[in-house]
Amino acid sequence: MSTKTATITFNDGKPAVELPVLSGTLGPDVVDIRTLYAKSGVFTYDPGFMATASCRSAITYIDGDKGILLYRGYPIEQLAVQCDFLEVAYLILNGELPTRAQKDEFVSIIKKHTMVHDQLTRFYNGFRRDAHPMAVLVGVVGALSAFYHDAMDISDQYHRDISAHRLIAKLPTITAMAYKYNVGQPFMYPRNDLDYTANFMHMMFATPCERYEPNPVLVRALDRILILHADHEQNASTSTVRLAGSSGANPFACISAGIACLWGPAHGGANEAVLHMLEEIGDVSRIGEYIKRAKDKNDPFRLMGFGHRVYKNYDPRAKLMRETCHEVLNELGLHDHKLFKLAMALEKIALEDEYFVERKLYPNVDFYSGIVQSALGIPTRLFTAIFAMARTVGWIAQWNEMISDPEQKIGRPRQLYTGAAQRDVVPIGQRG
Ligand code: CMC
């Protein structure tokens, strides 16, 4: 029971209202306003949820000022170095890191779900060859709802677990198929002798005529991208998944809604934007011109991959991704490649420039993950789909947490109405 309270007073004669204040394990306290309307007849106004905790959650914690990101209490720096993606997925889903036996069992379960129903492959033929992979993902992941009537009872934890496993296992297959469809190559079946990320790279880069031999440095790099993007608290796409799920919608439909939200350039599209920007700058000699444009208030141009809404001192994921970026460029001998040379020069110049230093505009995770994915041979238009693959773990864990929460209600925000006051319809012939 909360002992802290907050009192809201009104200057229009309404009586003051005392509200409980709730404390979490970490982070700011929250004022529990659930009874505010009943007690006072007012709503709160918070577009963009800048000051609203929309749920209780025990999954991810972020302290943007200190540059802290924890999954289930574990710092991202430790998870990224000591675990692989499926271990992190297990942690996010279940709350604890797996033992060796639990991990083996989880890996085996995921492997058993990697293939998609053969009928599902026909959906792809309905898309144009140049369909954006995110358009394909929104459609095909939503369409999974039509295939799994055997486990659609969302009140049954066992059914929820099966859906989570299916989604985590099939997202790489569906994403790689979107790529193969774009380039006109046959779909590659999953190889269950490979680990999760190596298998994804096989489905991307192998053909029926040529095997893909996984390079451990490159597989580890992509695996790290997946770990760093697996969850990020109540961001726009996660909140979308929760809101869609609050009506009782099935998990495939909810994840498809999350994918749609992630597609927006203000959310998952930044790493793609980094590559477009580097291509536009084109040469080290033009960096000065673009830095000048980024500082010009009358020019809408911003340096993509710099700055963050939450991490105001540094993005802990960016530090890890930077390391990976250099490992990959070394492994592939790409440090002298024009695009990557340009990226490194831009990073150096921006980090030393007073404008960026003063405003704490450091390269964010997307700056480096865009470069890494490009070096791995992943086409730019697939970057957000890979983000969706990783974030599926967070989305489904958050969805599951919401369904199990006894305080969960259908999401139904109210509004500050600014339209016409009530009026009467005038017959059409009498309207001026
Ligand atoms: N290039 C140039 N100036 C910038 C940039 C940038 N990338 N980012 C912020 N600024 C300036 C901005 O003009 C403002 O200057 P002033 O105080 O003189 O008016 C100041 O820095 C603060 O900017 P803001 O817009 O108030 O900061 P914000 O927290 O609203 O924006 C941001 C954060 C990420 C939207 C922004 O930094 C940005 O647009 N960055 C480029 C896009 C990008 O890389 N996005 C990916 C973020 S990571 C995604 C994830 O975590 O999933």
Short mmCIF file of C-alpha atoms in Angstrom, two decimals, residues 8 10 12 14 17 33 35-44:
data_model
loop_
_atom_site.label_atom_id
_atom_site.label_comp_id
_atom_site.label_asym_id
_atom_site.label_seq_id
_atom_site.Cartn_x
_atom_site.Cartn_y
_atom_site.Cartn_z
CA ILE A 8 -3.97 18.31 -6.91
CA PHE A 10 -7.84 23.64 -8.47
CA ASP A 12 -11.92 27.23 -9.71
CA LYS A 14 -13.31 22.40 -7.01
CA VAL A 17 -7.91 15.66 -4.73
CA ILE A 33 -4.49 9.16 -11.40
CA THR A 35 -9.55 7.87 -9.61
CA LEU A 36 -8.97 11.48 -10.69
CA TYR A 37 -11.90 11.73 -13.09
CA ALA A 38 -14.35 10.09 -10.66
CA LYS A 39 -13.20 12.42 -7.88
CA SER A 40 -12.91 15.70 -9.78
CA GLY A 41 -14.39 15.37 -13.29
CA VAL A 42 -11.09 16.25 -15.01
CA PHE A 43 -8.78 14.25 -17.26
CA THR A 44 -5.02 14.66 -17.61
#
